[in-house]
Amino acid sequence: MSVVGIDLGFQSCYVAVARAGGIETIANEYSDRCTPACVSFGPKNRSVGAAAKSQVISNAKNTVQGFKRFHGRAFSDPFVEAEKSNLAYDIVQLPTGLTGIKVTYMEEERNFTTEQVTAMLLSKLKETAESVLKKPVVDCVVSVPSFYTDAERRSVMDATQIAGLNCLRLMNETTAVALAYGIYKQDLPALEEKPRNVVFVDMGHSAYQVSVCAFNRGKLKVLATAFDTTLGGRKFDEVLVNHFCEEFGKKYKLDIKSKVRALLRLSQECEKLKKLMSANASDLPLSIECFMNDIDVSGTMNRGKFLEMCDDLLARVEPPLRSILDQSKLKKEDIYAVEIVGGATRIPAVKEKISKFFGKELSTTLNADEAVTRGCALQCAILSPAFKVREFSITDVVPYPISLRWNSPAEEVTVKSSPKTMLLLSPKSSPFIERNRSLWRPTIVLLRICPIQILL
């Protein structure tokens, strides 16, 4: 039985496997542990991963990135509408009303579902794992953002089935990080003692997630989770892109945003510049040869000026941190440590904001890029009968409130759904999240305490 954990990221993917010596993050055919979440369609073949990433500029209309955002979302969803301006490829409305991806493949126009494109990526990751393990890979645990709704999670599950994988569990990314942190700790409090509260902060390419977890020996309980679904490294890149579009427009009389390839090249250079500024506070150059109309362009940027332009983004770092403390009824003094993961947490200003909020030094004991996939592999090992893993229980939370309504004029009824969550039932309550209506109806079991008819 295979024991594989897959971190299915917005920009990058990682695969970890469990072996006799422990958990190992494996490398792809390019000897790189990171596989770009990218699929490119050509006239004769299809490329996935690093090979597809190299065609982002040369085959922009048929190279698909960031498709993870469209899982389970209707084409009319405001979130999808907002994303259209950031795409070099076309998206379409499928007969089901969901979002599809339009490309030219084998010299024919084709519409693919998000699940199909994700399955292509998962198949590539599956091949990578099989080449290392030297045996078929079927069972796995796949990560999803903690803010994913039921429809989005079911969409990812469908993608795993198309790829020929048996997904034992979809695991919240912050919970996977918490598992990777806690399972090896030998100094955790005993079960009867006061738990150790640890905050996990994950700011990746496209989203920002935080959670606070209580640890005891052999036990992990997620107390609260919060998120900003659009705050990530990509937003900081966009600040630089917009700045240089304006600067080069005035300096060289270029309309950069009218040319997709030019905008993609500038985006790539701005991402590199952002990473350099994380390690260097002095003025740094940005130069691109033969950028547009055979014109070479150049500019400079420093960390101080960059941070001034990012004030509104940095102001969005604290609210989720404050939210998890409010939800968990904890004080800052109750927090034992703050662990940070995700590429965007390398930005000095982001780290400073988090550290200042909690009033303590941040902990970086986990691998910022690989913590999620290692946690998924550990969860797969726990579920697998082929591996013997120390007992470690995980209690997660549902991030969204669930409300029901019925046709009875009775007074409001409160039903306890968990030790930390109450379901408020009222004739005026809203049904499940309107903007993400699922095609599948969840099953809810209630203890009837009075005659009542519930409409779902």
Short mmCIF file of C-alpha atoms in Angstrom, two decimals:
data_model
loop_
_atom_site.label_atom_id
_atom_site.label_comp_id
_atom_site.label_asym_id
_atom_site.label_seq_id
_atom_site.Cartn_x
_atom_site.Cartn_y
_atom_site.Cartn_z
CA MET A 1 0.00 0.00 0.00
CA SER A 2 1.39 3.39 -1.00
CA VAL A 3 1.70 6.15 1.59
CA VAL A 4 1.78 9.46 -0.26
CA GLY A 5 0.99 13.04 0.72
CA ILE A 6 0.30 15.66 -1.95
CA ASP A 7 0.40 19.41 -1.41
CA LEU A 8 -1.74 20.72 -4.25
CA GLY A 9 -0.82 24.40 -4.19
CA PHE A 10 -2.00 27.36 -6.24
CA GLN A 11 1.45 27.88 -7.76
CA SER A 12 3.55 24.87 -6.69
CA CYS A 13 3.03 21.23 -5.73
CA TYR A 14 5.04 18.89 -3.51
CA VAL A 15 4.89 15.13 -3.00
CA ALA A 16 6.08 13.31 0.13
CA VAL A 17 6.26 9.57 0.73
CA ALA A 18 6.59 7.49 3.87
CA ARG A 19 9.45 5.04 4.05
CA ALA A 20 11.06 2.96 6.76
CA GLY A 21 13.39 5.87 7.52
CA GLY A 22 10.58 8.42 7.86
CA ILE A 23 8.92 11.01 5.62
CA GLU A 24 10.74 12.12 2.48
CA THR A 25 9.80 14.89 0.05
CA ILE A 26 10.68 13.51 -3.37
CA ALA A 27 12.14 15.23 -6.43
CA ASN A 28 10.73 15.22 -9.95
CA GLU A 29 12.58 14.37 -13.18
CA TYR A 30 14.33 17.76 -13.00
CA SER A 31 15.72 16.91 -9.54
CA ASP A 32 13.48 19.60 -8.09
CA ARG A 33 11.15 18.95 -5.18
CA CYS A 34 8.82 21.69 -6.39
CA THR A 35 6.56 20.95 -9.37
CA PRO A 36 4.78 23.99 -10.86
CA ALA A 37 0.98 23.75 -10.86
CA CYS A 38 0.86 24.35 -14.58
CA VAL A 39 -0.54 22.54 -17.64
CA SER A 40 0.27 23.54 -21.23
CA PHE A 41 -1.61 22.36 -24.32
CA GLY A 42 0.15 22.18 -27.70
CA PRO A 43 -0.68 21.12 -31.27
CA LYS A 44 0.83 17.65 -30.75
CA ASN A 45 1.22 17.07 -27.03
CA ARG A 46 0.44 18.20 -23.51
CA SER A 47 3.02 19.33 -20.96
CA VAL A 48 2.64 19.35 -17.18
CA GLY A 49 4.77 20.85 -14.44
CA ALA A 50 8.17 22.38 -15.19
CA ALA A 51 7.87 21.66 -18.93
CA ALA A 52 4.57 23.56 -19.01
CA LYS A 53 5.98 26.44 -16.94
CA SER A 54 8.62 27.06 -19.61
CA GLN A 55 5.82 27.73 -22.12
CA VAL A 56 3.97 30.36 -20.06
CA ILE A 57 5.15 33.17 -22.36
CA SER A 58 5.57 31.39 -25.70
CA ASN A 59 2.19 29.61 -25.47
CA ALA A 60 0.34 31.97 -23.13
CA LYS A 61 -3.22 31.35 -24.40
CA ASN A 62 -2.95 27.59 -23.90
CA THR A 63 -0.87 27.39 -20.72
CA VAL A 64 -3.07 27.12 -17.65
CA GLN A 65 -2.05 28.29 -14.17
CA GLY A 66 -4.01 29.13 -11.05
CA PHE A 67 -6.90 26.83 -11.98
CA LYS A 68 -7.21 25.67 -8.38
CA ARG A 69 -9.28 28.81 -7.75
CA PHE A 70 -12.12 27.53 -9.95
CA HIS A 71 -12.93 24.24 -8.21
CA GLY A 72 -16.65 23.97 -7.52
CA ARG A 73 -17.33 27.58 -8.53
CA ALA A 74 -20.03 28.79 -10.89
CA PHE A 75 -18.95 30.88 -13.87
CA SER A 76 -21.14 33.70 -12.54
CA ASP A 77 -19.43 33.63 -9.14
CA PRO A 78 -18.08 37.12 -8.26
CA PHE A 79 -14.78 35.50 -7.28
CA VAL A 80 -14.42 34.06 -10.79
CA GLU A 81 -15.37 37.41 -12.32
CA ALA A 82 -12.61 39.10 -10.32
CA GLU A 83 -10.03 36.54 -11.48
CA LYS A 84 -10.68 36.96 -15.21
CA SER A 85 -8.48 40.03 -15.49
CA ASN A 86 -5.49 38.07 -14.12
CA LEU A 87 -5.69 35.26 -16.68
CA ALA A 88 -3.80 34.89 -19.95
CA TYR A 89 -6.07 32.00 -21.01
CA ASP A 90 -9.85 31.92 -21.51
CA ILE A 91 -12.46 30.53 -19.15
CA VAL A 92 -15.99 29.59 -20.22
CA GLN A 93 -19.30 28.61 -18.71
CA LEU A 94 -19.92 24.87 -18.89
CA PRO A 95 -23.41 23.36 -19.41
CA THR A 96 -23.49 22.66 -15.66
CA GLY A 97 -22.99 26.37 -14.95
CA LEU A 98 -19.53 25.76 -13.52
CA THR A 99 -16.27 27.30 -14.72
CA GLY A 100 -14.42 25.60 -17.57
CA ILE A 101 -11.08 26.27 -19.26
CA LYS A 102 -10.89 26.92 -23.01
CA VAL A 103 -7.70 26.00 -24.90
CA THR A 104 -6.54 24.88 -28.33
CA TYR A 105 -5.32 21.29 -28.05
CA MET A 106 -4.38 19.01 -30.95
CA GLU A 107 -5.34 21.90 -33.24
CA GLU A 108 -8.91 21.83 -31.92
CA GLU A 109 -10.69 24.14 -29.51
CA ARG A 110 -11.44 22.21 -26.34
CA ASN A 111 -13.26 23.03 -23.12
CA PHE A 112 -11.94 21.25 -20.04
CA THR A 113 -13.46 21.15 -16.59
CA THR A 114 -11.34 22.28 -13.66
CA GLU A 115 -11.40 18.70 -12.38
CA GLN A 116 -9.92 17.41 -15.66
CA VAL A 117 -7.04 19.90 -15.62
CA THR A 118 -6.31 19.19 -11.96
CA ALA A 119 -6.39 15.45 -12.74
CA MET A 120 -3.71 16.01 -15.39
CA LEU A 121 -1.51 17.62 -12.74
CA LEU A 122 -2.26 14.90 -10.19
CA SER A 123 -1.39 12.23 -12.77
CA LYS A 124 2.01 13.85 -13.19
CA LEU A 125 2.56 13.91 -9.42
CA LYS A 126 1.46 10.28 -9.27
CA GLU A 127 4.06 9.36 -11.91
CA THR A 128 6.73 11.17 -9.90
CA ALA A 129 5.87 9.17 -6.79
CA GLU A 130 5.76 5.87 -8.71
CA SER A 131 9.19 6.50 -10.24
CA VAL A 132 10.66 6.85 -6.73
CA LEU A 133 8.71 4.10 -4.95
CA LYS A 134 9.02 1.66 -7.88
CA LYS A 135 5.45 0.50 -7.36
CA PRO A 136 1.92 1.68 -8.25
CA VAL A 137 0.57 4.59 -6.24
CA VAL A 138 -3.14 4.61 -5.44
CA ASP A 139 -3.80 5.71 -1.86
CA CYS A 140 -2.94 9.27 -0.90
CA VAL A 141 -3.91 12.26 1.22
CA VAL A 142 -4.32 15.59 -0.59
CA SER A 143 -4.23 19.05 0.96
CA VAL A 144 -6.88 21.72 0.43
CA PRO A 145 -7.14 25.27 1.80
CA SER A 146 -9.00 25.47 5.09
CA PHE A 147 -11.51 27.87 3.51
CA TYR A 148 -12.64 25.42 0.82
CA THR A 149 -16.38 24.78 0.85
CA ASP A 150 -18.08 21.42 0.43
CA ALA A 151 -18.52 21.96 -3.33
CA GLU A 152 -14.84 22.82 -3.77
CA ARG A 153 -13.72 19.78 -1.77
CA ARG A 154 -15.97 17.45 -3.75
CA SER A 155 -14.52 18.91 -6.94
CA VAL A 156 -10.98 18.07 -5.78
CA MET A 157 -12.13 14.55 -4.84
CA ASP A 158 -13.51 14.10 -8.37
CA ALA A 159 -10.13 15.18 -9.77
CA THR A 160 -8.32 12.54 -7.71
CA GLN A 161 -10.66 9.84 -9.00
CA ILE A 162 -10.07 10.93 -12.62
CA ALA A 163 -6.32 10.67 -11.96
CA GLY A 164 -6.74 7.11 -10.69
CA LEU A 165 -6.00 7.96 -7.07
CA ASN A 166 -7.84 6.81 -3.97
CA CYS A 167 -7.86 9.90 -1.78
CA LEU A 168 -8.16 8.66 1.78
CA ARG A 169 -8.71 12.17 3.11
CA LEU A 170 -8.69 15.81 2.10
CA MET A 171 -6.68 17.60 4.76
CA ASN A 172 -6.77 21.29 5.60
CA GLU A 173 -3.39 22.84 4.89
CA THR A 174 -2.98 24.42 8.32
CA THR A 175 -3.99 21.15 9.99
CA ALA A 176 -1.37 19.29 7.95
CA VAL A 177 1.24 21.80 9.13
CA ALA A 178 0.10 21.31 12.73
CA LEU A 179 0.43 17.52 12.39
CA ALA A 180 3.94 17.85 10.94
CA TYR A 181 4.80 20.05 13.93
CA GLY A 182 3.27 18.03 16.74
CA ILE A 183 3.76 14.36 15.95
CA TYR A 184 7.52 14.45 16.53
CA LYS A 185 7.39 16.58 19.70
CA GLN A 186 8.52 14.61 22.74
CA ASP A 187 7.91 17.35 25.32
CA LEU A 188 4.16 17.91 24.84
CA PRO A 189 2.02 18.12 28.01
CA ALA A 190 0.32 14.97 29.26
CA LEU A 191 -3.38 14.51 28.47
CA GLU A 192 -4.47 15.63 31.94
CA GLU A 193 -2.27 18.76 31.81
CA LYS A 194 -2.99 22.16 30.28
CA PRO A 195 -2.51 21.97 26.49
CA ARG A 196 0.18 23.84 24.61
CA ASN A 197 -1.36 26.43 22.27
CA VAL A 198 0.49 27.05 19.01
CA VAL A 199 -0.47 29.42 16.19
CA PHE A 200 0.28 28.40 12.59
CA VAL A 201 0.50 31.09 9.93
CA ASP A 202 0.53 30.05 6.26
CA MET A 203 0.79 32.77 3.63
CA GLY A 204 1.34 31.25 0.21
CA HIS A 205 1.09 32.50 -3.34
CA SER A 206 -2.63 33.27 -3.38
CA ALA A 207 -4.11 32.89 0.11
CA TYR A 208 -3.47 33.59 3.78
CA GLN A 209 -4.55 31.07 6.44
CA VAL A 210 -4.03 30.99 10.19
CA SER A 211 -5.08 28.55 12.89
CA VAL A 212 -4.50 28.02 16.59
CA CYS A 213 -4.10 24.46 17.84
CA ALA A 214 -3.96 22.88 21.28
CA PHE A 215 -1.40 20.09 21.72
CA ASN A 216 -1.22 17.32 24.27
CA ARG A 217 0.79 14.14 24.07
CA GLY A 218 -0.64 12.18 21.14
CA LYS A 219 -3.40 14.70 20.55
CA LEU A 220 -4.01 17.72 18.32
CA LYS A 221 -7.12 19.87 18.48
CA VAL A 222 -7.73 22.79 16.13
CA LEU A 223 -9.35 25.51 18.23
CA ALA A 224 -9.99 28.10 15.53
CA THR A 225 -9.11 29.00 11.97
CA ALA A 226 -9.31 32.21 9.94
CA PHE A 227 -8.23 33.30 6.50
CA ASP A 228 -8.01 35.94 3.79
CA THR A 229 -8.70 34.10 0.53
CA THR A 230 -7.01 36.66 -1.73
CA LEU A 231 -4.00 37.84 0.29
CA GLY A 232 -0.78 36.16 -0.77
CA GLY A 233 2.53 36.67 -2.51
CA ARG A 234 0.70 37.28 -5.77
CA LYS A 235 -0.82 40.50 -4.40
CA PHE A 236 2.63 41.84 -3.54
CA ASP A 237 3.79 40.98 -7.07
CA GLU A 238 0.84 42.90 -8.51
CA VAL A 239 1.88 46.03 -6.62
CA LEU A 240 5.27 45.93 -8.37
CA VAL A 241 3.71 45.10 -11.75
CA ASN A 242 1.31 48.05 -11.56
CA HIS A 243 4.13 50.38 -10.49
CA PHE A 244 6.43 49.44 -13.37
CA CYS A 245 3.56 49.44 -15.89
CA GLU A 246 2.95 53.06 -14.97
CA GLU A 247 6.66 53.96 -14.85
CA PHE A 248 7.53 52.31 -18.17
CA GLY A 249 4.40 53.75 -19.75
CA LYS A 250 5.58 57.27 -18.98
CA LYS A 251 9.28 56.63 -19.60
CA TYR A 252 9.09 54.54 -22.79
CA LYS A 253 5.52 55.28 -23.98
CA LEU A 254 4.53 51.60 -23.73
CA ASP A 255 1.05 50.20 -23.07
CA ILE A 256 2.18 47.06 -21.28
CA LYS A 257 -1.22 45.82 -20.12
CA SER A 258 -2.42 45.57 -23.72
CA LYS A 259 0.14 42.84 -24.46
CA VAL A 260 -0.28 39.56 -22.60
CA ARG A 261 3.25 38.30 -23.17
CA ALA A 262 4.84 41.55 -22.05
CA LEU A 263 2.72 41.54 -18.90
CA LEU A 264 3.71 37.93 -18.15
CA ARG A 265 7.41 38.73 -18.58
CA LEU A 266 7.10 41.72 -16.29
CA SER A 267 5.24 39.61 -13.70
CA GLN A 268 8.03 37.04 -13.67
CA GLU A 269 10.71 39.72 -13.21
CA CYS A 270 8.71 41.43 -10.45
CA GLU A 271 8.41 38.15 -8.55
CA LYS A 272 12.20 37.74 -8.71
CA LEU A 273 12.68 41.35 -7.57
CA LYS A 274 10.33 40.83 -4.61
CA LYS A 275 12.37 37.84 -3.46
CA LEU A 276 15.62 39.80 -3.77
CA MET A 277 14.20 42.65 -1.68
CA SER A 278 13.41 40.20 1.12
CA ALA A 279 17.17 39.75 1.57
CA ASN A 280 18.44 43.18 0.51
CA ALA A 281 17.26 46.63 1.60
CA SER A 282 19.30 48.66 -0.93
CA ASP A 283 18.20 49.83 -4.39
CA LEU A 284 17.81 46.92 -6.78
CA PRO A 285 17.56 47.07 -10.59
CA LEU A 286 14.88 45.59 -12.83
CA SER A 287 15.98 45.26 -16.46
CA ILE A 288 14.32 43.46 -19.37
CA GLU A 289 15.89 43.28 -22.83
CA CYS A 290 13.73 43.54 -25.97
CA PHE A 291 10.67 44.00 -23.80
CA MET A 292 8.23 45.54 -26.29
CA ASN A 293 8.88 46.81 -29.82
CA ASP A 294 12.57 45.85 -29.38
CA ILE A 295 12.88 48.36 -26.54
CA ASP A 296 15.03 47.56 -23.50
CA VAL A 297 13.50 48.77 -20.24
CA SER A 298 15.00 49.30 -16.79
CA GLY A 299 13.98 50.63 -13.40
CA THR A 300 14.89 50.45 -9.72
CA MET A 301 13.11 49.62 -6.48
CA ASN A 302 14.05 49.38 -2.82
CA ARG A 303 12.41 47.71 0.14
CA GLY A 304 11.34 50.95 1.84
CA LYS A 305 9.45 52.24 -1.18
CA PHE A 306 7.96 48.81 -1.81
CA LEU A 307 6.58 48.60 1.73
CA GLU A 308 4.98 52.04 1.39
CA MET A 309 3.12 50.81 -1.68
CA CYS A 310 2.01 47.68 0.21
CA ASP A 311 0.52 49.45 3.25
CA ASP A 312 -3.04 48.33 2.44
CA LEU A 313 -1.92 44.70 2.01
CA LEU A 314 0.08 44.67 5.24
CA ALA A 315 -2.97 46.04 7.07
CA ARG A 316 -4.78 42.80 6.17
CA VAL A 317 -2.29 40.62 8.05
CA GLU A 318 -3.62 41.29 11.58
CA PRO A 319 -7.43 40.74 11.28
CA PRO A 320 -7.23 36.92 10.86
CA LEU A 321 -4.79 36.73 13.78
CA ARG A 322 -7.20 38.69 15.94
CA SER A 323 -10.07 36.50 14.74
CA ILE A 324 -8.54 33.20 15.89
CA LEU A 325 -7.89 34.62 19.35
CA ASP A 326 -11.50 35.83 19.58
CA GLN A 327 -12.88 32.49 18.39
CA SER A 328 -10.72 30.41 20.73
CA LYS A 329 -11.17 32.78 23.72
CA LEU A 330 -7.39 32.85 24.15
CA LYS A 331 -5.12 35.73 25.07
CA LYS A 332 -1.78 36.49 23.48
CA GLU A 333 -0.11 35.34 26.69
CA ASP A 334 -1.68 31.88 26.22
CA ILE A 335 0.21 31.29 22.96
CA TYR A 336 3.31 29.13 23.36
CA ALA A 337 4.75 29.66 19.85
CA VAL A 338 3.93 31.09 16.42
CA GLU A 339 5.07 28.91 13.51
CA ILE A 340 5.21 30.44 10.03
CA VAL A 341 5.17 28.59 6.71
CA GLY A 342 4.48 29.53 3.10
CA GLY A 343 6.61 31.48 0.65
CA ALA A 344 5.12 34.91 1.37
CA THR A 345 6.03 34.71 5.07
CA ARG A 346 9.62 35.34 3.94
CA ILE A 347 8.69 38.98 3.29
CA PRO A 348 10.30 40.85 6.24
CA ALA A 349 7.36 43.23 6.70
CA VAL A 350 4.91 40.32 6.95
CA LYS A 351 7.05 38.62 9.59
CA GLU A 352 7.37 41.89 11.47
CA LYS A 353 3.58 42.39 11.51
CA ILE A 354 2.95 38.90 12.89
CA SER A 355 5.75 39.13 15.45
CA LYS A 356 4.61 42.55 16.65
CA PHE A 357 1.00 41.37 17.04
CA PHE A 358 1.91 38.46 19.32
CA GLY A 359 4.84 40.23 20.97
CA LYS A 360 7.21 37.31 20.50
CA GLU A 361 9.81 35.93 18.14
CA LEU A 362 8.47 33.79 15.32
CA SER A 363 9.38 30.12 15.09
CA THR A 364 10.70 28.63 11.85
CA THR A 365 11.33 25.04 12.90
CA LEU A 366 9.25 23.74 9.97
CA ASN A 367 10.23 23.73 6.30
CA ALA A 368 8.23 26.66 4.91
CA ASP A 369 7.64 24.95 1.55
CA GLU A 370 7.31 21.28 2.48
CA ALA A 371 5.47 21.29 5.83
CA VAL A 372 2.04 20.75 4.24
CA THR A 373 3.02 17.77 2.11
CA ARG A 374 4.89 16.16 5.02
CA GLY A 375 1.78 16.52 7.19
CA CYS A 376 -0.33 14.89 4.47
CA ALA A 377 2.11 11.99 4.20
CA LEU A 378 1.99 11.52 7.97
CA GLN A 379 -1.81 11.47 7.87
CA CYS A 380 -1.70 8.87 5.10
CA ALA A 381 0.70 6.76 7.18
CA ILE A 382 -1.66 6.99 10.16
CA LEU A 383 -4.54 5.76 7.98
CA SER A 384 -2.46 3.01 6.37
CA PRO A 385 -2.33 -0.48 7.90
CA ALA A 386 1.10 -0.95 6.29
CA PHE A 387 2.79 1.53 8.63
CA LYS A 388 3.00 1.60 12.38
CA VAL A 389 2.78 5.19 13.60
CA ARG A 390 2.49 6.39 17.16
CA GLU A 391 -1.10 7.16 18.13
CA PHE A 392 -1.99 10.74 17.36
CA SER A 393 -5.59 11.96 17.26
CA ILE A 394 -6.63 15.00 15.23
CA THR A 395 -9.74 17.08 15.87
CA ASP A 396 -10.40 19.65 13.15
CA VAL A 397 -13.01 22.40 12.79
CA VAL A 398 -15.54 23.41 10.14
CA PRO A 399 -14.62 26.98 9.18
CA TYR A 400 -18.07 28.05 8.02
CA PRO A 401 -21.20 28.38 10.15
CA ILE A 402 -24.04 26.07 9.15
CA SER A 403 -27.58 27.38 9.32
CA LEU A 404 -30.92 25.72 8.55
CA ARG A 405 -34.44 26.98 8.02
CA TRP A 406 -37.81 25.28 8.22
CA ASN A 407 -41.46 26.08 7.62
CA SER A 408 -42.45 26.03 11.28
CA PRO A 409 -43.26 29.31 13.06
CA ALA A 410 -41.72 27.90 16.24
CA GLU A 411 -39.28 29.88 18.31
CA GLU A 412 -35.56 29.72 17.72
CA VAL A 413 -33.95 26.43 18.69
CA THR A 414 -30.27 26.02 19.49
CA VAL A 415 -28.61 22.69 18.69
CA LYS A 416 -25.10 21.95 19.90
CA SER A 417 -23.03 20.58 17.01
CA SER A 418 -19.64 20.50 18.74
CA PRO A 419 -18.07 21.65 22.01
CA LYS A 420 -17.08 24.94 20.37
CA THR A 421 -19.83 25.51 17.82
CA MET A 422 -23.55 26.14 18.13
CA LEU A 423 -26.01 25.85 15.26
CA LEU A 424 -28.67 28.53 15.50
CA LEU A 425 -31.88 27.33 13.88
CA SER A 426 -34.38 30.01 12.96
CA PRO A 427 -37.19 30.42 10.42
CA LYS A 428 -35.22 33.40 9.09
CA SER A 429 -31.89 31.57 8.89
CA SER A 430 -30.09 31.41 5.56
CA PRO A 431 -29.50 28.03 3.96
CA PHE A 432 -25.95 26.90 3.16
CA ILE A 433 -23.55 29.37 1.60
CA GLU A 434 -25.43 30.96 -1.29
CA ARG A 435 -22.46 31.79 -3.52
CA ASN A 436 -21.21 28.21 -3.52
CA ARG A 437 -24.31 26.10 -3.92
CA SER A 438 -23.34 22.47 -4.12
CA LEU A 439 -24.87 19.96 -6.48
CA TRP A 440 -24.76 17.46 -3.62
CA ARG A 441 -26.86 17.68 -0.49
CA PRO A 442 -25.07 17.05 2.78
CA THR A 443 -26.61 14.64 5.27
CA ILE A 444 -27.34 16.09 8.71
CA VAL A 445 -28.59 14.04 11.64
CA LEU A 446 -30.54 15.95 14.31
CA LEU A 447 -32.07 14.78 17.57
CA ARG A 448 -35.71 15.82 17.34
CA ILE A 449 -36.92 17.45 20.55
CA CYS A 450 -40.25 18.69 19.17
CA PRO A 451 -42.38 18.16 16.03
CA ILE A 452 -40.62 20.06 13.25
CA GLN A 453 -40.08 19.87 9.51
CA ILE A 454 -36.72 21.01 8.18
CA LEU A 455 -36.30 22.19 4.59
CA LEU A 456 -32.79 21.90 3.09
#
